[in-house]
XYZ file of C-alpha atoms in Angstrom:
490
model
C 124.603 111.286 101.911
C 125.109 108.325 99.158
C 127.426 108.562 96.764
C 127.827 106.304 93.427
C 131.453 104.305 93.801
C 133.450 103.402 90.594
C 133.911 100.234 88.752
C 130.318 99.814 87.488
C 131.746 99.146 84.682
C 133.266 95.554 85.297
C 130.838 92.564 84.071
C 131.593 89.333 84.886
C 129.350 86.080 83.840
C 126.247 85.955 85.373
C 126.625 82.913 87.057
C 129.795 84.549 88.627
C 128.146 87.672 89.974
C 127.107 87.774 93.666
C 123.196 88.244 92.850
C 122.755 90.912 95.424
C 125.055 93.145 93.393
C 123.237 92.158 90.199
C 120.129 92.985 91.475
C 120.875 96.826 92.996
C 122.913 97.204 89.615
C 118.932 96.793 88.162
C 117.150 98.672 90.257
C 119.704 101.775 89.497
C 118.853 101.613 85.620
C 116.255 103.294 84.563
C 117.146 102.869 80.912
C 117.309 99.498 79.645
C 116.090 97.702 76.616
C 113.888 100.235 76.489
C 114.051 103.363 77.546
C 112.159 105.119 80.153
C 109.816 107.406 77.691
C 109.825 104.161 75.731
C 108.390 102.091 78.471
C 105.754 104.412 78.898
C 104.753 104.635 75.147
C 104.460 100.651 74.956
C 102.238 100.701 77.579
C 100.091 103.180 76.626
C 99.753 101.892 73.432
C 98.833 98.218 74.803
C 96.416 100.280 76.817
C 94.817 101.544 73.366
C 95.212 98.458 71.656
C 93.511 96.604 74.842
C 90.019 95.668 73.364
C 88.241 94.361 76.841
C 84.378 95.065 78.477
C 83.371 94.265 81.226
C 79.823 94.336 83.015
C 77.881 94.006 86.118
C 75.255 91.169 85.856
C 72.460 89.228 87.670
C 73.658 86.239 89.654
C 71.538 84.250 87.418
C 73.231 85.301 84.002
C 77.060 84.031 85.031
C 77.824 81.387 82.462
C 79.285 78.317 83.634
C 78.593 78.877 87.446
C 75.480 78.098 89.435
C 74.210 78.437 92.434
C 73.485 75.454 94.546
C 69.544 75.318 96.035
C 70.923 74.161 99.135
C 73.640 76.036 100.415
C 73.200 79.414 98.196
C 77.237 78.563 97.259
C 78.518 79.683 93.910
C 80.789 77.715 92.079
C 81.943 76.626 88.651
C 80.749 73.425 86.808
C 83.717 72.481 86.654
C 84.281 72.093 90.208
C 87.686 74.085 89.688
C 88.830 77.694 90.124
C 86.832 78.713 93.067
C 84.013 79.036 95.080
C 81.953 81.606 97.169
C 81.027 79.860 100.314
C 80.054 80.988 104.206
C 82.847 81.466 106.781
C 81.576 81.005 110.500
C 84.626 83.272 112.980
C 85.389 83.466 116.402
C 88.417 84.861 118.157
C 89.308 85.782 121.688
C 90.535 88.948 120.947
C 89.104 91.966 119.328
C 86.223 94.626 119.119
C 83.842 91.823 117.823
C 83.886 88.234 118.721
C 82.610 86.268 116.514
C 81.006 86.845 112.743
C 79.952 85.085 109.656
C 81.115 86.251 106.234
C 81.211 85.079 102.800
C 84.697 84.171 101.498
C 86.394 82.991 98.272
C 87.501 78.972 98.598
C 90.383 78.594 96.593
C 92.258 75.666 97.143
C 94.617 75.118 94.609
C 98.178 76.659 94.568
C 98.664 79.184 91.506
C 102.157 80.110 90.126
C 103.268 83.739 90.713
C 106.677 84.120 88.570
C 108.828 86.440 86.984
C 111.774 85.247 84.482
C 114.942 87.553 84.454
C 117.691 87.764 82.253
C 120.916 89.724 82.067
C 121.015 91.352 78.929
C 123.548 94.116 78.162
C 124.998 93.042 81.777
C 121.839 94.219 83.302
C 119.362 91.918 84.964
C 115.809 92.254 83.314
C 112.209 90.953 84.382
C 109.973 89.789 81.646
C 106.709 91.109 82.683
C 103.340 91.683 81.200
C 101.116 94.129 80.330
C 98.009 92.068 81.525
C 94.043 92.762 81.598
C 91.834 92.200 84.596
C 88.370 92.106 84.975
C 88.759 94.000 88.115
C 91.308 96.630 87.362
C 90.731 100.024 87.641
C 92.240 101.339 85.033
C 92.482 98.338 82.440
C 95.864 97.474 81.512
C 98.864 96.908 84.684
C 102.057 95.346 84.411
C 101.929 91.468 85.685
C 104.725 88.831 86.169
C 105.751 87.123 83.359
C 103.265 84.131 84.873
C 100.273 84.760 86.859
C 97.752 81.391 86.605
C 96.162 79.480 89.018
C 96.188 75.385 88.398
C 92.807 75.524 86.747
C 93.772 78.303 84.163
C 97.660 76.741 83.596
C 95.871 73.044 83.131
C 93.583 74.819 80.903
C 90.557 73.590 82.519
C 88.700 76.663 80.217
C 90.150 74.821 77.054
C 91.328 78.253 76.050
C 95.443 79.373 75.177
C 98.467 77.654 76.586
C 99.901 79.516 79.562
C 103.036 81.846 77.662
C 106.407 81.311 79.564
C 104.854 78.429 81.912
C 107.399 75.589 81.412
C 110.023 77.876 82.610
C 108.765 77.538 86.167
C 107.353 74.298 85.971
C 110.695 72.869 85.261
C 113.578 74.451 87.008
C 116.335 72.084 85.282
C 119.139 73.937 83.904
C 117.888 77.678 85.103
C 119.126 79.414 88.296
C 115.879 79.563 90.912
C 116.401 83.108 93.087
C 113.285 82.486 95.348
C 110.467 79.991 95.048
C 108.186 80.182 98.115
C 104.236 79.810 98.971
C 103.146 82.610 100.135
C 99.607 83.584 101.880
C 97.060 86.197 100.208
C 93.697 88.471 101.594
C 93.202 86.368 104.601
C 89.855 88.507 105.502
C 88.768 87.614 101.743
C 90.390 83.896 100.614
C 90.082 81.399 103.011
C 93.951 79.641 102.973
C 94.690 80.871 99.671
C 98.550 80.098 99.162
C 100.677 81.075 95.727
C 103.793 80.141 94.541
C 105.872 83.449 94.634
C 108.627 82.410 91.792
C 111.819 83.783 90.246
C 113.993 82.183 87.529
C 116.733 83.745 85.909
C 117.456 82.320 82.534
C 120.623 82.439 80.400
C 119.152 81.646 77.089
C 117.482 83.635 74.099
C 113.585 84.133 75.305
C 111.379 84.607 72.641
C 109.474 87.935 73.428
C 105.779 87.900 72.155
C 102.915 90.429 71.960
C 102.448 91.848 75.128
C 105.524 91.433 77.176
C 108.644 93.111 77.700
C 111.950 93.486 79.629
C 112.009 95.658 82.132
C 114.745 96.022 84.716
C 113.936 96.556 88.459
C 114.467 100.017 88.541
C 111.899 100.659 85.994
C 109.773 98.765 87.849
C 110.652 100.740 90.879
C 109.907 103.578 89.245
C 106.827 102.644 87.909
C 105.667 101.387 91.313
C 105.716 105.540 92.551
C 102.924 105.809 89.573
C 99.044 105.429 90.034
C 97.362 101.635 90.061
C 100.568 100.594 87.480
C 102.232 97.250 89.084
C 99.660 95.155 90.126
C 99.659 92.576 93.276
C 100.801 89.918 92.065
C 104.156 91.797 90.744
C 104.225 93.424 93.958
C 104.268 90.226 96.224
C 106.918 88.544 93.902
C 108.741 91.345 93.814
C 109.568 91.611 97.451
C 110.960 88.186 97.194
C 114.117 89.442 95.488
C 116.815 88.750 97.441
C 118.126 92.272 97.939
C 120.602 93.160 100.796
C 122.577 96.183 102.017
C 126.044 94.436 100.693
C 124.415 94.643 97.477
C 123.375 98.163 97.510
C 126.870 99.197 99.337
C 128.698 97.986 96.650
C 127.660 100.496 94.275
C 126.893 103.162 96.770
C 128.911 104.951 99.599
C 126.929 106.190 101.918
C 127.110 107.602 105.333
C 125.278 110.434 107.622
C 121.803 110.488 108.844
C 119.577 110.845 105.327
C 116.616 109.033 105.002
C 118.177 107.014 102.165
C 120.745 105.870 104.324
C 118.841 104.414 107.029
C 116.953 102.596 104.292
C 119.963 101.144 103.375
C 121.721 100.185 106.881
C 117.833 98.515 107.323
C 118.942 95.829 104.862
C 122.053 94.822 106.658
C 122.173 91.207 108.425
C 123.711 92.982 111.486
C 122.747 97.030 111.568
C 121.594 96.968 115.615
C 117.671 95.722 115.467
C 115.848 96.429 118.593
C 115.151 92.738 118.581
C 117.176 89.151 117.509
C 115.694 86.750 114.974
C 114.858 84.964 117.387
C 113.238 86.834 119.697
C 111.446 87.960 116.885
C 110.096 84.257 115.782
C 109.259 83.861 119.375
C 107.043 86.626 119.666
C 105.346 85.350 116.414
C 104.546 81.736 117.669
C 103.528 83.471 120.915
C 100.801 85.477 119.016
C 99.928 82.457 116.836
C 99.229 80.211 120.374
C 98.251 83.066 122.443
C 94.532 83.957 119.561
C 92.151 81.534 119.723
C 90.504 81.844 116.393
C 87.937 79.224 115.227
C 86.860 79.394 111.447
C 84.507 76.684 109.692
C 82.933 76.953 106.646
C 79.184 77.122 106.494
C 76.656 77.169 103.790
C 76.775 81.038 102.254
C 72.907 81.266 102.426
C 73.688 80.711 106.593
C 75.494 83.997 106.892
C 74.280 86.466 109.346
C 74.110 90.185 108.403
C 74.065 89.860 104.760
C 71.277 89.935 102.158
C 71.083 88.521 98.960
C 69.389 90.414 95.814
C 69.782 89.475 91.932
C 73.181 91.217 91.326
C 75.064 91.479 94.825
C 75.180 89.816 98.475
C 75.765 92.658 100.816
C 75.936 93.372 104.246
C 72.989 94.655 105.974
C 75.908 97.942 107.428
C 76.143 98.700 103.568
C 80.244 98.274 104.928
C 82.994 95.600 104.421
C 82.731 94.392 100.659
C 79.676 93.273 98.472
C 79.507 90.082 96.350
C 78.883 91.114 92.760
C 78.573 89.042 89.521
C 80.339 90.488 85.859
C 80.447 89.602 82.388
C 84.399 89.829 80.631
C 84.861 90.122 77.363
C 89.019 90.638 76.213
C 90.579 89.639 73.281
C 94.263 89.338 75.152
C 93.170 86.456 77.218
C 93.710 83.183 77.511
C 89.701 82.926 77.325
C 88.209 85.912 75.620
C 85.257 85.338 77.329
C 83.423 84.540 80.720
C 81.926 85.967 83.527
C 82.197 85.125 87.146
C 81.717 86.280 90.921
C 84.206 88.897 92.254
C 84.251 90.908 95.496
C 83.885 94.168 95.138
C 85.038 96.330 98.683
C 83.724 99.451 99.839
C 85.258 102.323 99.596
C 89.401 102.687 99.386
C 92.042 101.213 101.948
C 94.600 102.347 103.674
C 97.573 100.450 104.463
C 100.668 102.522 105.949
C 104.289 101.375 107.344
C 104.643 103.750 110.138
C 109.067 104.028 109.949
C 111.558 105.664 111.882
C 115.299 106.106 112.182
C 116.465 104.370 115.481
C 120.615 104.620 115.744
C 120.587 105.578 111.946
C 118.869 102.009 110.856
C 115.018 102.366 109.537
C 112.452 99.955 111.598
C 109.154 99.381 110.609
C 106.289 99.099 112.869
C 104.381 95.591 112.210
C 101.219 94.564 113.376
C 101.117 90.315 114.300
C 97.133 90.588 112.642
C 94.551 88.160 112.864
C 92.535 87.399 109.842
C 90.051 84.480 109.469
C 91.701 83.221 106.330
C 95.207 82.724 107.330
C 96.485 79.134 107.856
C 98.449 79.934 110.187
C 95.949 82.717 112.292
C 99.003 85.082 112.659
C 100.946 86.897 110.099
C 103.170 90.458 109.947
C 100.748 93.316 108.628
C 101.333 96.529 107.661
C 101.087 99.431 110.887
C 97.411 99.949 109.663
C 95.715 98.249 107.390
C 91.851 98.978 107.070
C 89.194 100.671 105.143
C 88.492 103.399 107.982
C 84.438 104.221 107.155
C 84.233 100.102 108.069
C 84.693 100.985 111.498
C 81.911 103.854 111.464
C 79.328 101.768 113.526
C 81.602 100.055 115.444
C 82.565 101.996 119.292
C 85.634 104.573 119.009
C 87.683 102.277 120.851
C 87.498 99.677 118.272
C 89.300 102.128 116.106
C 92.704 100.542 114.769
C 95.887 101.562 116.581
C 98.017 104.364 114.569
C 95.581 104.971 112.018
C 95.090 108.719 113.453
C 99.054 109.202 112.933
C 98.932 107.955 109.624
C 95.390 109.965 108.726
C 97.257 112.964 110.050
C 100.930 113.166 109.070
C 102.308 116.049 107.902
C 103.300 116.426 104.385
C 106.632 116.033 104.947
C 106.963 113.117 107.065
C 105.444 110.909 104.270
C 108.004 109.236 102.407
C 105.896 107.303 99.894
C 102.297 107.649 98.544
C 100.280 105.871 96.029
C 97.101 104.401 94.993
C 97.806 100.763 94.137
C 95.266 97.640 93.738
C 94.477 94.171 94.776
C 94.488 91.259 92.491
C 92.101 92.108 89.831
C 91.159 88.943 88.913
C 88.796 88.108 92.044
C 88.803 91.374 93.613
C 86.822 94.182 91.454
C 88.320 97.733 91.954
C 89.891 96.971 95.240
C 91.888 99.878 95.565
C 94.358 100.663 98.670
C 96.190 104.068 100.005
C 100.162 102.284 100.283
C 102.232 105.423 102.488
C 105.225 104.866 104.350
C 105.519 107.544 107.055
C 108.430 108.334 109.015
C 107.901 109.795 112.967
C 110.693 110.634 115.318
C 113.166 108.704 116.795
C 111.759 109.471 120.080
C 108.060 108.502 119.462
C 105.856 105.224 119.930
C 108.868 103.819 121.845
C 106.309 101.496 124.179
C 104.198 99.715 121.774
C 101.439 97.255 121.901
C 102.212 93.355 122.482
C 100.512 93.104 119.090
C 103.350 95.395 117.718
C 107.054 95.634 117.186
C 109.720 97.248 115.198
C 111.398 95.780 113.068
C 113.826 96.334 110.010
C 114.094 96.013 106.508
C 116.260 92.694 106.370
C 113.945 91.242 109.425
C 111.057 91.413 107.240
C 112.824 90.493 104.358
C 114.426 87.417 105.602
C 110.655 86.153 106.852
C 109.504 86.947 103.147
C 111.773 84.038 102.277
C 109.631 81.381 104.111
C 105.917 81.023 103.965
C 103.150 82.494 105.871
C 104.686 85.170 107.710
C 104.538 88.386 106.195
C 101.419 88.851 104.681
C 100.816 90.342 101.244
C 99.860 94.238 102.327
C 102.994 94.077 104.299
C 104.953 92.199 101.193
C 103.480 95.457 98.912
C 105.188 97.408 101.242
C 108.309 95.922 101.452
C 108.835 96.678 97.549
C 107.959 100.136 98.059
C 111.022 100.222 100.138
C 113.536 98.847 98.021
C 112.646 101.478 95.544
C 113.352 104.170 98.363
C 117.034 102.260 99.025
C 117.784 103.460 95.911
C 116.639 107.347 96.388
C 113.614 106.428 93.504
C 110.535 108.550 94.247
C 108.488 107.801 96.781
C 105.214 108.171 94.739
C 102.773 110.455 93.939
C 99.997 110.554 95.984
């Protein structure tokens, strides 16, 4: 059972303040600059006010991007953003041994950040309420910057960047995590973002389209359908939250669920493995797959066919290449069109959790995906689109997915539709559970596997290329559970 403790109401000055407490004092207000209802009105209202289209076109109408005779690559004129291209795979492991796919080529580092700010004595995140051409559902709420090199050195010659000096210069602001961190390694090819958060002091100028927000709101809004996008998501697992934190507003004890969540954040809370047995096991995977990637000319991948609006593969499965036209007045650029990926079908990707001495582990997978740069990072239990595995032989079936497909009602702890990063990926929409099983099951695991707990997980977040960004989606779904927030809504 957890139990508020007194003395809430003591502020000190920010710099003063251990951060931890600072940041579970957030993400237990749901009121803050503005209210709850409040929060909901604005956005619906920038969803109204949102004047965007945005259309499926011929390969041969995308303005600005071309095709080259040659390889059958697409890219930009301007030799920036990205590029689709042909990725040649082979690993040593795995129901299939070797493929060729096309990927995105994205070299350059974006910036991924979020300014916060106490106001009232309440840390707040500035974020956005940001169009992409490949949401769902138009409008979701982005970090206060979300720009890749080409966009934030306004190689479209279209708005400054709001908010972007704040990250690009540091001096005289209080940095809570800056980190590179990895992407869709089956769809980028060693795609790395900065993952940023500054907390500020001084008056911010709010402008059209952004607001405070504090973490519990965001929390909150996270249980809601397709609301916080990806790139919110990924930095938001950065936060440096920790059980001291949460324990200093809460007393809790006994053998909840909430609880467990809570000891799972603790430095030392009895985890089935040490730190560094854990990075061993890690490098282990990392030298023990032999995976081979080059990239190849797209027109030389096998099993895919090429008409006037899409490059698809011959399974119908997987993911198509598709072309669009975007029109939005809220943008930088208020128009372009471009490649995307659009996938097939929704994903799944599930934690499978359980209580082991009254401390949560999660089950991680050490995956392989052809775009990593380091071949190995922490997944998610399951992480798949299931009908891509129709042709394939049953035993090429992931592990776990059957005890995520069919766990009962009320072992699932949190359920919602969220998306990827609507800006390359078009309606790439995933299935994000967390699902507890007893303490007694899946005790032997895979080599592939392992339990591990919150503060594991979260500790890896703050270094690059380990925890990849399904798994990082995840791990903000479970800070909003530390705080008994609901676990969506499925």
């Amino acid at each position: 059972m957890v139990h508020m403790t007194s003395g809430r109401g003591t502020r000190l000055r920010t710099f003063e303040r251990a951060v931890s407490v600072r940041i579970a004092e957030s993400a237990l207000t749901l009121n803050g600059v503005l209210r709850m209802e409040r929060l909901h009105r604005w956005l619906t209202v920038r969803k109204l006010q949102e004047k965007f289209d945005v259309r499926r076109i011929a390969f041969e109408q995308l303005r600005k991007w071309s095709v080259a005779p040659d390889t059958g690559n697409l890219s930009h004129e301007s030799g920036k953003f990205f590029s689709v291209e042909g990725l040649s795979v082979a690993v040593s492991d795995g129901p299939v041994k070797e493929w060729s796919q096309p990927i995105l080529n994205q070299p350059e580092v974006g910036i991924l950040g979020i300014l916060v700010k106490e106001i009232d004595g309440v840390l707040h995140c500035l974020m956005q309420a940001k169009m992409e051409p490949g949401n769902a559902d138009g409008i979701q709420l982005s970090p206060t910057v979300q720009a890749t090199r080409s966009n934030y050195s306004q190689v479209h010659k279209g708005r400054p960047v709001p908010y972007l000096h704040y990250f690009r210069d540091t001096a005289g602001h209080r940095v809570l995590a800056d980190v590179l961190q990895s992407e869709q390694g089956s769809w980028f090819y060693r795609k790395r973002n900065r993952n940023m958060i500054v907390e500020v002091t001084t008056d911010v100028e709010v402008i059209d389209g952004f607001s405070w927000v504090t973490i519990g709101q965001l929390h909150s809004l996270l249980s809601e359908y397709d609301l916080i996008n990806m790139d919110a998501r990924t930095v938001l697992s950065c936060l440096p939250f920790s059980a001291a934190g949460i324990a200093s507003l809460f007393s809790f004890g006994g053998d909840d669920f909430q609880s467990s969540v809570i000891r799972s954040f603790s430095e030392d809370n009895g985890s089935l493995h040490s730190s560094g047995d854990v990075l061993s096991w890690i490098t282990e995977s990392r030298v023990g797959n032999d995976v081979t990637t080059k990239l190849i000319p797209l027109n030389e991948t096998t099993g895919w066919r090429r008409t006037s609006h899409a490059i698809t593969h011959e399974t119908e499965a997987f993911f198509d290449i598709i072309a669009v036209d975007v029109s939005a007045e809220s943008r930088e650029v208020q128009g372009w069109s471009q490649p995307m990926i659009s996938p097939r079908g929704t994903g799944l990707v599930a934690f499978l959790v359980k209580r082991i001495s009254g401390v949560l582990h999660v089950l991680v997978n050490a995956r392989v995906e052809p775009g990593y740069l380091d071949v190995v990072e922490l997944a998610p239990t399951v992480q798949c689109s299931p009908e891509n595995y129709d042709h394939l032989p049953p035993d090429a079936r992931p592990p776990y997915l059957d005890d995520v497909l069919e766990a009962p009602a009320d072992a699932v702890r949190y359920d919602t539709i969220l998306s990827e990063e609507g800006g390359r990926f078009f309606e790439a929409q995933n299935r994000y559970l967390v699902i507890e099983v007893g303490d007694g099951e899946h005790e032997d695991v895979r080599q592939d596997f392992r339990w591990l707990t919150v503060h594991q997980l979260t500790a890896l977040i703050r270094h690059s290329h380990y925890v990849n960004v399904q798994a990082r989606s995840l791990v903000a779904c479970l800070h909003s559970l530390s705080c008994g927030l609901p676990g969506g809504n499925g």
